[in-house]
Amino acid sequence: MIKLLKNVNYLDVRTAQYQTGKTIVIKDRKIEQIGDNSLLENPIYATKDTPIDCSGLFLLPGLIDAHVHTTAITPDFAELEISSPFYVAVQSTHILQGMLKRGFTTVRDAGGADYGLAKSTEESPELGPRILFCGKALSQTGGHGDVRTRGRLAFEGCFCCCGLGRVCDGITEVRKAARDEIRKGANQIKIMASGGVSSPTDRIDSTQYSIEELRAIVQEAEAANIYCMAHAYTARAVKRLLENGVRTIEHGNLIDQECCDLFVKYGAYLVPTLITYSALAKEGVASGLPASMEEKIYRVLDAGEIALKMAYDTGVKMLYGSDLLGAMHKYQLEEFNIRAKIVDNAELIRQATCNAADCFKMQGVIGEILVGADASFVGYNKDPLKDISVMTTPEASLKLLMNQGYLIS
């Protein structure tokens, strides 16, 4: 089936220049042709449906959130581990619909989603964004993916159902775990490589996994022609990851200048997730975060913007990430407002589009409006290059939304 968009003004996100007065031809979910409006005079299109008139809109490629948890229906991960998979799946559909309605047509899941959820939105793009999943994040015993409290020797649930992580220790176990996630179709492998806010027994400043274990995981990812993303906060944790082949660092609130230089040296990507700390500080406990973990939030909250500015000034490549949990997913677009205090609008748009395509090795598929790419667009009634807040108020400004050729109402 062929769809047509006419009078299109679309943003070349790499040059930050608009291409004006264009017609876009869509076939089989892809952009088949881009030309001027004279394309409409071609007899082949005369019998097609009435073209969608994009006059007055500023068209961008569908947005990409590089750090989400589509199955995190609560910030209480211990509770999530023992939840019914059927209940979590149904609740996840609401999360995915919210992400799509905010303009995100691709999301990278950082722990929890599997091939089944990804296949659902692949088959039916109107249900939610494309999901690039890692399966379960790999965690050491007592690490950021281990939800047991100090007094609990075993766990009444299991680490294979609804949780975000799996516990594995030693070179043999981590290799097997990585291979298992690859077997199940993981687009990338997630490593829990430092302490975290929502884990009950570790410290924010701890490093997790030995160098030998990290190398083993990275080797398995590279053997499968995929890559590793890693949760890490401190400079000490980040340096050992960058030096051992990890492509994306998630969070990185406590990095230093040496880390920034290493990002540039290795061509790695930083994925700040500043909005999640603001949201957790505001309503994390009310949403289900155990009160005992609240103190950890403030350890990283204020440091995040300092790290963002340092990375931006150094020229570190960055991706857009939100990392929200439970009822706090509603704040997903607020990351734009936080970063806009430091990052210029054109670069911020690139972080949520073509930068992610480059990192995921999906150039020409997502993140740009190009012939052969996904027919995924967001159309605003004002220019986000001039005012980034346009992108944070979809109910007022998002006037056209298409996901892989499906017009979303």
XYZ file of C-alpha atoms in Angstrom:
409
model
C 0.000 0.000 0.000
C 1.291 3.452 -0.942
C 0.856 6.564 1.200
C 1.815 10.105 0.223
C 2.840 13.130 2.281
C 2.783 16.476 0.454
C 4.040 19.979 1.244
C 6.612 18.470 3.568
C 9.261 20.561 5.316
C 11.555 18.021 6.945
C 14.694 18.406 9.012
C 18.004 16.978 7.859
C 19.097 16.241 11.412
C 22.794 15.991 10.554
C 23.026 19.464 8.983
C 20.181 21.054 10.983
C 18.731 22.369 7.704
C 15.139 21.998 6.522
C 14.301 20.540 3.130
C 11.159 22.330 1.977
C 8.272 21.748 -0.425
C 8.770 18.004 -0.648
C 6.575 14.988 -1.318
C 7.362 11.716 0.451
C 6.207 8.388 -0.996
C 5.758 5.548 1.503
C 5.504 1.897 0.555
C 5.727 -1.216 2.725
C 6.516 0.863 5.841
C 9.553 2.470 4.183
C 10.288 5.760 2.464
C 10.305 4.816 -1.208
C 10.891 8.234 -2.747
C 11.447 11.875 -1.799
C 10.967 14.601 -4.375
C 9.315 17.935 -4.978
C 5.537 18.272 -5.175
C 5.563 17.576 -8.908
C 5.755 13.907 -7.910
C 2.008 14.130 -7.310
C 1.470 14.637 -11.043
C 2.873 11.186 -11.775
C -0.028 9.023 -13.053
C 1.126 6.123 -10.879
C -0.028 8.066 -7.803
C -3.243 9.512 -9.248
C -5.398 6.644 -7.978
C -3.836 6.537 -4.526
C -5.420 7.804 -1.332
C -5.551 11.536 -0.787
C -2.071 12.742 0.225
C -1.566 13.855 3.808
C -1.008 17.617 3.709
C 1.912 18.590 5.966
C 1.683 22.335 5.315
C 2.805 24.354 8.320
C 4.455 21.390 10.030
C 8.097 20.812 10.920
C 8.786 17.137 10.226
C 11.493 15.185 12.093
C 12.354 11.487 12.049
C 10.716 9.452 14.796
C 12.487 9.950 18.114
C 14.766 7.361 19.748
C 15.073 6.782 23.501
C 18.265 4.800 24.101
C 17.543 3.808 27.705
C 14.089 2.616 28.727
C 12.592 -0.212 30.752
C 9.394 -1.135 28.951
C 8.444 -3.777 31.513
C 9.294 -1.735 34.633
C 5.752 -1.260 35.844
C 7.120 -0.460 39.324
C 10.449 0.819 40.689
C 10.328 -1.982 43.279
C 12.352 -4.561 41.371
C 11.935 -7.230 44.039
C 8.174 -6.973 43.593
C 8.555 -7.028 39.821
C 10.484 -10.322 40.016
C 7.482 -12.115 41.539
C 4.795 -10.492 39.395
C 2.729 -12.441 36.910
C 4.302 -12.297 33.433
C 0.806 -11.896 31.970
C 0.043 -8.918 34.185
C 3.397 -7.276 33.414
C 2.907 -7.790 29.667
C -0.498 -6.112 29.703
C 0.768 -3.201 31.784
C 3.768 -2.852 29.457
C 1.434 -2.202 26.534
C 0.257 0.954 28.296
C 3.876 2.046 28.785
C 4.647 1.430 25.099
C 1.571 3.331 23.954
C 2.630 6.298 26.081
C 6.117 6.271 24.567
C 4.714 6.161 21.043
C 2.270 9.006 21.677
C 5.206 11.128 22.876
C 6.906 10.628 19.499
C 9.317 7.774 20.249
C 9.241 5.268 17.401
C 12.342 3.338 18.510
C 13.410 2.527 22.063
C 16.370 0.571 23.381
C 15.321 -1.519 26.353
C 17.978 -1.698 29.065
C 16.678 -4.771 30.850
C 13.367 -6.622 30.999
C 11.922 -6.807 27.485
C 12.384 -9.896 25.360
C 11.821 -11.105 21.817
C 8.088 -11.539 22.413
C 7.451 -7.907 23.285
C 9.720 -6.758 20.466
C 7.933 -9.017 17.975
C 4.556 -7.603 19.014
C 5.433 -4.041 18.040
C 7.350 -5.227 14.976
C 4.221 -6.962 13.695
C 1.891 -4.141 14.789
C 3.686 -0.764 14.878
C 0.488 0.943 16.006
C 0.954 -0.795 19.379
C 4.269 0.845 20.232
C 7.793 1.707 19.139
C 10.375 -0.651 17.681
C 12.144 -2.312 20.649
C 15.864 -3.053 20.634
C 16.167 -5.406 23.599
C 18.985 -6.826 25.690
C 16.870 -9.381 27.518
C 18.180 -9.615 31.085
C 20.999 -7.382 32.263
C 23.963 -9.346 33.624
C 24.740 -8.739 37.298
C 27.187 -10.178 39.816
C 25.945 -11.481 43.138
C 25.136 -8.429 45.251
C 25.265 -6.223 42.178
C 22.803 -3.781 40.688
C 20.697 -6.597 39.232
C 20.501 -8.658 42.436
C 17.230 -7.705 44.163
C 17.774 -9.754 47.347
C 18.082 -7.830 50.582
C 20.917 -8.578 53.027
C 18.922 -11.032 55.122
C 17.649 -13.067 52.181
C 19.740 -16.051 51.085
C 17.418 -17.199 48.347
C 14.688 -15.540 46.362
C 11.085 -16.737 46.255
C 10.681 -15.652 42.641
C 13.066 -16.422 39.826
C 15.561 -14.463 37.797
C 14.080 -15.536 34.463
C 10.535 -14.159 34.438
C 9.633 -10.499 34.926
C 12.766 -9.022 36.440
C 15.270 -6.795 34.706
C 18.433 -8.771 35.460
C 20.055 -12.152 35.960
C 22.810 -13.014 38.432
C 25.942 -14.732 37.104
C 29.465 -14.901 38.510
C 32.805 -15.966 37.111
C 34.057 -16.178 33.547
C 32.232 -19.401 32.722
C 28.876 -18.189 34.060
C 29.005 -14.754 32.431
C 29.947 -16.262 29.078
C 27.038 -18.682 29.321
C 24.628 -15.923 30.354
C 25.729 -13.645 27.501
C 25.412 -16.499 25.015
C 21.948 -17.283 26.353
C 20.732 -13.704 25.854
C 22.263 -13.740 22.362
C 20.471 -17.040 21.673
C 17.191 -15.340 22.566
C 17.862 -12.557 20.060
C 19.382 -9.745 22.116
C 20.287 -6.671 20.081
C 22.889 -5.746 22.702
C 24.172 -7.088 26.033
C 23.655 -5.035 29.201
C 26.227 -5.201 32.004
C 25.578 -3.958 35.539
C 29.062 -2.610 36.202
C 28.661 -0.368 39.248
C 26.346 0.232 42.179
C 22.908 1.712 41.570
C 20.018 3.574 43.155
C 17.403 0.810 43.002
C 19.524 -2.122 44.204
C 19.325 -2.993 47.912
C 22.828 -4.101 48.918
C 25.439 -2.302 46.796
C 26.973 1.160 47.041
C 26.880 3.774 44.286
C 30.700 3.955 44.266
C 31.336 0.209 43.921
C 32.743 -1.366 40.774
C 31.145 -4.640 39.738
C 32.602 -7.572 37.818
C 36.308 -8.216 37.479
C 38.191 -7.078 34.386
C 38.356 -10.703 33.246
C 34.580 -11.099 33.541
C 33.970 -7.826 31.685
C 36.284 -8.887 28.881
C 34.544 -12.246 28.592
C 31.132 -10.580 28.201
C 32.427 -8.083 25.630
C 34.095 -10.894 23.688
C 30.823 -12.812 23.474
C 28.986 -9.724 22.223
C 31.661 -9.002 19.640
C 31.607 -12.626 18.472
C 27.883 -12.195 17.743
C 28.467 -8.832 15.995
C 26.563 -6.922 18.659
C 27.878 -4.696 21.466
C 27.703 -4.023 25.197
C 25.976 -1.260 27.104
C 26.899 -0.842 30.761
C 25.322 0.748 33.821
C 27.994 2.808 35.609
C 28.188 5.996 37.650
C 31.719 6.669 38.863
C 34.833 7.609 36.944
C 36.582 4.491 38.249
C 33.830 2.226 36.935
C 33.511 4.023 33.600
C 37.247 3.983 32.794
C 37.579 0.221 33.156
C 34.563 -0.255 30.874
C 35.775 2.068 28.131
C 39.220 0.495 28.194
C 37.696 -2.947 27.721
C 35.429 -2.387 24.749
C 32.028 -1.320 26.089
C 30.304 0.916 23.530
C 27.731 2.820 25.615
C 27.872 3.978 29.213
C 24.512 4.447 30.876
C 24.169 7.320 33.396
C 27.791 8.334 34.085
C 26.817 11.007 36.625
C 30.149 10.873 38.470
C 32.593 10.874 35.540
C 35.680 13.105 35.338
C 37.653 14.768 32.543
C 39.821 11.707 31.987
C 36.653 9.704 31.317
C 35.492 12.277 28.786
C 38.812 12.040 26.971
C 38.499 8.243 26.892
C 35.005 8.469 25.382
C 36.459 10.505 22.530
C 39.491 8.227 22.168
C 37.413 5.045 21.867
C 34.449 6.544 20.000
C 32.105 5.416 22.775
C 28.743 6.953 23.669
C 27.407 8.409 26.913
C 23.705 8.018 27.729
C 22.771 10.467 30.492
C 19.390 9.789 32.119
C 18.958 12.916 34.205
C 15.164 12.969 34.296
C 14.930 9.705 36.219
C 16.671 11.171 39.286
C 14.404 14.213 39.328
C 11.390 11.938 39.006
C 12.607 9.549 41.709
C 13.303 12.427 44.075
C 9.834 13.818 43.429
C 7.707 10.674 43.607
C 9.888 7.574 43.679
C 8.805 6.357 47.119
C 5.152 7.104 46.364
C 5.496 5.043 43.180
C 6.947 2.013 44.982
C 10.681 2.641 45.465
C 11.703 1.231 48.865
C 12.311 4.168 51.210
C 15.670 2.679 52.236
C 17.019 3.471 48.759
C 15.932 7.117 48.665
C 19.242 8.468 50.012
C 21.105 7.109 46.984
C 19.130 9.358 44.638
C 20.683 12.542 45.985
C 24.188 11.135 45.585
C 23.836 11.336 41.799
C 21.090 13.932 41.262
C 23.124 17.146 41.362
C 26.224 15.612 39.761
C 24.400 14.711 36.556
C 24.297 18.178 35.004
C 27.959 18.772 35.837
C 28.874 15.547 34.036
C 26.653 16.480 31.083
C 28.388 19.842 30.611
C 31.848 18.295 30.907
C 30.996 15.669 28.315
C 29.377 18.182 25.945
C 32.313 20.587 26.158
C 34.725 17.711 25.413
C 32.793 16.555 22.359
C 31.605 13.228 23.767
C 28.975 11.569 21.568
C 25.721 11.271 23.499
C 22.333 9.591 23.162
C 18.950 10.500 24.616
C 17.896 8.341 27.569
C 15.192 8.495 30.235
C 15.364 5.314 32.415
C 11.985 5.954 34.016
C 10.060 3.411 36.055
C 6.422 2.756 36.896
C 4.145 5.791 36.946
C 7.137 8.054 36.246
C 7.279 7.178 32.527
C 5.094 10.263 31.976
C 8.224 12.423 32.417
C 10.000 10.861 29.409
C 10.176 14.079 27.366
C 11.425 16.222 30.242
C 14.987 15.076 29.528
C 14.921 17.549 26.615
C 14.266 20.477 28.972
C 17.030 19.427 31.374
C 19.663 19.000 28.660
C 18.629 22.172 26.823
C 20.192 24.229 29.616
C 23.573 22.947 28.378
C 23.192 21.389 24.913
C 22.156 23.396 21.814
C 18.883 22.379 20.196
C 20.323 20.932 16.971
C 22.710 18.654 18.865
C 19.983 17.654 21.299
C 17.795 16.566 18.391
C 20.733 14.569 16.988
C 21.105 12.824 20.350
C 17.512 11.595 19.988
C 17.816 10.653 16.296
C 20.898 10.076 14.125
C 23.407 9.649 16.980
C 21.441 6.618 18.136
C 21.249 5.243 14.582
C 25.040 5.513 14.329
C 25.578 3.826 17.688
C 23.170 0.976 16.919
C 24.621 0.555 13.391
C 21.167 1.261 11.976
C 22.062 4.176 9.713
C 19.595 4.451 6.873
C 16.902 2.619 8.861
C 16.067 4.914 11.782
C 17.039 8.388 12.951
C 16.859 10.198 9.585
C 14.396 10.963 6.805
C 16.007 9.178 3.870
C 14.941 6.959 0.999
C 14.925 3.393 2.328
C 14.494 4.414 5.967
C 11.521 3.640 8.181
C 8.503 5.829 7.430
C 8.493 7.084 11.020
C 7.904 10.794 11.569
C 6.929 13.393 14.123
C 5.415 16.627 12.838
C 5.255 19.715 15.067
C 3.366 22.965 14.570
C 6.410 24.981 15.678
C 10.120 24.718 14.946
C 11.959 22.696 17.648
C 15.280 24.103 16.421
C 14.134 27.454 17.777
C 12.313 26.171 20.864
C 13.032 22.656 22.118
C 10.074 22.800 24.517
C 7.879 22.193 21.462
C 8.958 18.556 21.736
C 7.973 18.296 25.386
C 4.314 19.274 24.903
C 2.980 16.723 22.394
C -0.629 17.304 23.368
C -0.322 20.872 22.033
C 2.360 20.670 19.357
C 2.597 17.132 17.938
C 0.242 17.220 14.956
C 1.457 14.261 12.903
C 2.785 10.939 14.149
C 3.644 8.014 11.909
C 5.336 4.790 12.961
C 6.662 2.590 10.151
C 3.974 3.811 7.775
C 1.128 3.594 10.284
C -0.576 6.908 10.976
C -1.085 7.141 14.732
C -4.165 9.085 15.825
